[in-house]
Coordinates of C-alpha atoms in Angstrom, one line a residue:
Chain H
M1 CA 0.2 -0.5 -0.1
E2 CA 1.8 3.5 -0.9
W3 CA 1.0 5.6 1.2
L4 CA 2.6 3.1 4.7
D5 CA 5.1 3.0 1.7
Q6 CA 4.5 7.3 2.1
I7 CA 5.7 6.7 5.7
T8 CA 9.6 7.3 7.1
W9 CA 10.2 5.0 9.6
T10 CA 12.7 4.8 12.3
S11 CA 15.1 2.3 12.0
D12 CA 13.4 -0.4 13.9
G13 CA 10.7 -0.2 11.0
L14 CA 7.9 2.5 13.5
V15 CA 6.8 5.4 13.2
P16 CA 5.9 8.0 16.8
V17 CA 2.5 8.5 17.2
I18 CA 0.0 11.3 18.9
A19 CA -3.8 10.0 20.0
Q20 CA -5.7 13.6 20.1
E21 CA -9.0 12.9 21.5
A22 CA -11.4 14.3 18.2
T23 CA -14.3 16.0 21.0
S24 CA -11.6 17.9 23.9
K25 CA -8.9 18.0 22.3
D26 CA -6.7 17.2 24.4
V27 CA -3.8 15.1 23.9
L28 CA -3.8 11.9 25.2
M29 CA -1.1 9.7 24.6
F30 CA 1.7 8.9 22.2
A31 CA 3.0 5.8 21.3
W32 CA 4.4 4.1 18.6
M33 CA 3.2 1.8 15.2
N34 CA 4.2 0.2 13.3
R35 CA 3.8 -1.1 9.2
E36 CA 1.2 -3.5 10.1
A37 CA -0.3 -2.0 13.1
L38 CA -1.0 1.7 11.3
A39 CA -1.7 -0.5 8.9
R40 CA -4.3 -2.2 11.1
T41 CA -5.2 0.9 12.7
A42 CA -6.5 1.8 9.2
E43 CA -8.7 -0.7 8.3
L44 CA -10.4 -2.1 11.9
G45 CA -11.0 1.8 12.7
E46 CA -9.3 1.5 16.4
A47 CA -6.0 1.8 16.8
V48 CA -3.9 -0.2 17.1
Y49 CA 0.1 0.3 18.2
W50 CA 2.7 -1.5 18.4
S51 CA 4.1 -2.7 22.4
R52 CA 8.0 -2.0 22.4
S53 CA 8.1 -4.2 26.0
R54 CA 5.8 -6.1 24.8
G55 CA 7.6 -7.3 21.5
R56 CA 3.8 -7.2 20.4
L57 CA 0.8 -5.3 18.2
W58 CA -1.4 -4.0 21.2
H59 CA -4.6 -3.6 20.4
K60 CA -5.7 -0.9 22.8
G61 CA -7.9 -1.4 25.2
E62 CA -7.7 -5.6 24.0
E63 CA -7.8 -5.7 28.6
S64 CA -8.7 -2.1 29.3
G65 CA -11.6 -2.1 27.8
H66 CA -11.1 1.4 26.8
V67 CA -10.6 1.1 22.5
Q68 CA -9.7 4.7 20.8
K69 CA -12.2 5.0 17.7
V70 CA -10.3 6.4 15.4
H71 CA -11.7 9.3 13.2
E72 CA -8.7 11.2 11.8
I73 CA -5.1 10.6 10.6
R74 CA -2.7 12.6 9.0
L75 CA 0.7 13.0 9.0
D76 CA 3.1 15.1 9.8
C77 CA 5.1 17.6 7.1
D78 CA 8.3 14.8 7.3
N79 CA 6.3 12.5 7.1
D80 CA 7.2 11.0 9.4
V81 CA 4.9 11.1 12.5
V82 CA 1.5 10.0 12.6
L83 CA -1.9 12.1 14.2
L84 CA -4.7 10.4 15.3
M85 CA -8.0 12.3 16.0
I86 CA -10.3 9.7 17.7
D87 CA -13.0 8.1 21.2
Q88 CA -11.7 7.7 23.9
L89 CA -14.4 4.8 24.4
G90 CA -15.0 1.9 27.2
H91 CA -15.3 5.7 29.7
E92 CA -16.7 8.9 30.6
P93 CA -14.5 11.2 30.7
G94 CA -12.3 9.1 27.9
I95 CA -8.8 7.1 30.1
A96 CA -6.7 6.4 28.1
C97 CA -3.8 6.0 30.4
H98 CA -3.0 3.4 32.2
T99 CA -2.8 5.2 36.3
G100 CA -6.5 5.2 35.1
R101 CA -6.7 9.0 34.9
H102 CA -7.6 10.6 31.4
S103 CA -3.9 11.3 29.4
C104 CA -0.9 10.7 30.0
F105 CA 0.6 13.7 29.7
Y106 CA -1.0 13.8 34.0
S107 CA 2.0 16.0 35.9
V108 CA 2.9 19.6 35.5
L109 CA 5.9 21.5 35.3
Q110 CA 5.5 23.3 38.5
D111 CA 8.6 25.4 40.9
G112 CA 10.8 23.0 39.1
R113 CA 8.3 19.8 39.7
W114 CA 7.0 17.4 37.9
T115 CA 3.2 18.0 39.8
P116 CA 0.3 15.8 38.9
V117 CA -2.6 18.4 38.1
D118 CA -5.4 15.7 36.8
P119 CA -7.3 12.6 38.2
V120 CA -7.5 9.5 38.3
L121 CA -10.5 8.7 36.9
K122 CA -11.6 4.6 38.1
D123 CA -8.6 2.4 40.3
P124 CA -6.2 0.8 37.2
A125 CA -6.3 -2.6 39.4
S126 CA -10.4 -1.5 39.1
I127 CA -9.3 -1.4 35.2
Y128 CA -7.1 -4.3 33.9
H129 CA -8.1 -7.1 36.2
R130 CA -11.7 -8.1 35.1
Chain J
M1 CA 18.6 19.8 38.4
E2 CA 16.3 17.4 40.0
W3 CA 13.4 17.6 37.3
L4 CA 15.7 17.4 34.3
D5 CA 16.7 13.6 35.8
Q6 CA 13.4 12.3 36.2
I7 CA 12.6 12.5 32.6
T8 CA 14.1 8.7 30.9
W9 CA 16.2 10.3 27.9
T10 CA 16.7 8.1 24.8
S11 CA 20.4 6.2 24.6
D12 CA 20.9 9.2 22.0
G13 CA 19.9 11.8 25.6
L14 CA 16.8 12.7 23.8
V15 CA 12.8 13.2 24.5
P16 CA 10.3 13.6 21.9
V17 CA 8.1 16.4 22.1
I18 CA 4.2 17.4 21.8
A19 CA 3.6 21.7 21.0
Q20 CA -0.2 21.5 21.8
E21 CA -0.9 25.6 20.6
A22 CA -2.7 26.5 24.5
T23 CA -5.7 28.5 22.4
S24 CA -6.7 26.6 19.8
K25 CA -5.8 23.4 21.8
D26 CA -4.4 21.9 17.8
V27 CA -1.4 19.7 17.7
L28 CA 1.2 21.9 16.1
M29 CA 3.8 20.3 15.6
F30 CA 6.4 16.9 16.8
A31 CA 10.8 17.7 17.8
W32 CA 13.2 16.4 20.0
M33 CA 14.9 18.3 23.3
N34 CA 18.3 17.1 24.5
R35 CA 18.8 18.2 28.5
E36 CA 20.2 21.7 27.6
A37 CA 18.0 22.0 25.3
L38 CA 14.3 21.5 27.7
A39 CA 16.5 23.2 30.6
R40 CA 17.1 26.2 28.3
T41 CA 12.5 26.1 26.9
A42 CA 12.1 26.4 31.4
E43 CA 14.5 28.7 31.6
L44 CA 13.3 31.5 28.4
G45 CA 9.7 30.9 29.0
E46 CA 10.2 30.3 25.1
A47 CA 10.6 26.5 22.9
V48 CA 14.0 25.3 22.1
Y49 CA 14.7 21.7 20.5
W50 CA 17.4 19.9 19.7
S51 CA 17.4 20.2 15.9
R52 CA 19.1 16.0 14.7
S53 CA 19.5 16.7 10.9
R54 CA 21.2 20.0 11.9
G55 CA 23.4 18.5 15.3
R56 CA 22.2 21.7 17.3
L57 CA 20.4 24.0 19.4
W58 CA 17.6 25.1 17.0
H59 CA 15.8 28.1 19.2
K60 CA 12.2 28.1 17.1
G61 CA 11.8 30.9 15.1
E62 CA 15.2 32.5 15.3
E63 CA 15.2 32.0 11.7
S64 CA 11.5 32.5 11.1
G65 CA 11.0 34.7 13.8
H66 CA 7.7 32.3 14.0
V67 CA 8.4 31.8 18.3
Q68 CA 7.1 29.5 20.4
K69 CA 6.0 30.9 24.3
V70 CA 5.8 28.5 26.1
H71 CA 1.9 27.6 28.8
E72 CA 3.5 25.0 30.1
I73 CA 5.9 21.4 30.2
R74 CA 3.3 18.8 30.9
L75 CA 5.3 14.7 31.5
D76 CA 3.3 11.7 30.3
C77 CA 2.3 8.8 32.7
D78 CA 6.7 7.0 31.8
N79 CA 8.2 9.9 32.0
D80 CA 9.6 9.9 28.1
V81 CA 6.9 12.6 27.0
V82 CA 7.3 16.0 27.5
L83 CA 4.3 17.8 26.0
L84 CA 4.4 21.9 25.9
M85 CA 1.1 24.2 26.2
I86 CA 2.9 27.5 24.0
D87 CA 1.0 30.5 22.2
Q88 CA 2.4 30.4 18.0
L89 CA 3.4 33.4 18.1
G90 CA 4.5 36.0 14.4
H91 CA 1.9 35.5 12.6
E92 CA -2.5 35.1 13.0
P93 CA -2.9 32.6 12.9
G94 CA 0.2 30.8 13.6
I95 CA 2.6 29.2 11.7
A96 CA 4.2 26.7 12.9
C97 CA 5.2 24.1 9.9
H98 CA 8.3 25.1 7.6
T99 CA 6.3 24.6 4.9
G100 CA 3.9 27.9 5.9
R101 CA 1.1 25.8 7.5
H102 CA -0.7 27.0 11.2
S103 CA 0.3 23.7 11.9
C104 CA 2.6 20.1 10.6
F105 CA -0.4 18.0 11.1
Y106 CA -2.1 19.1 7.5
S107 CA -2.3 15.1 5.3
V108 CA -4.8 13.6 5.9
L109 CA -5.4 10.3 5.3
Q110 CA -8.1 9.5 2.6
D111 CA -9.7 6.5 0.3
G112 CA -6.3 6.0 0.1
R113 CA -4.1 8.6 0.1
W114 CA -2.6 11.3 2.2
T115 CA -4.0 14.3 1.5
P116 CA -3.2 18.2 2.1
V117 CA -6.3 19.4 3.6
D118 CA -4.7 22.9 5.9
P119 CA -4.3 26.1 3.6
V120 CA -0.2 27.5 3.2
L121 CA -0.7 30.4 5.0
K122 CA 2.3 32.7 4.2
D123 CA 4.9 31.9 1.4
P124 CA 7.8 29.7 3.3
A125 CA 10.1 31.8 0.5
S126 CA 9.5 35.1 2.3
I127 CA 9.5 33.3 5.4
Y128 CA 12.9 32.0 5.1
H129 CA 14.5 34.9 3.1
R130 CA 14.5 37.8 4.0

């Protein structure tokens, strides 16, 4: 597929991916995809990442139920970063972070310290040990 | 500085950075910082990236005048991705992309093709050859 060939993949065959919530426009998370993950994402309409720690495809929400429905797939000017516009399903408001928070970017630099400023919406234990 | 030590840097000493416009919440660009770049960003209140192609610090706007004023610096749950909340200065609406567009993420996957959907706001020749 030509659109996949047009991406400048890293030497590991990956591309960085930003997931942004379509309605709130909050940036929810950052992850990586390989060619297969991006092809699956486009085909399914749901985010499928490449888990570098687990070394396998990771259909977001497969354990947590927090699936990401993909509205739009964007590419940057250098063809080496992908931006997904998504709905974060499975909880209201959406939970993208494994800590049970809305977004993974919940810490802010304040007075020289990283300070968590966003609430835990659901106990991670009840997300992952169902 | 402890907050810099808390970041999980890549083996090249870098961290991926997402720049999001504070007012519109548009994701404008993605770049990298090393320790010095992030320290300078926090100190100056303006985005300073590490240019991998040029192998040097890159004070965004140094050539284009399109400086990014930084309101907030966020870190993700894995301590390995930074999110900047910024004002994109130098043009109204802000131009972050070297193509003269608002955002670098101007191409959308439509019918199996990457299609540019956002307008060029200013001729790049007039941005960079002043």
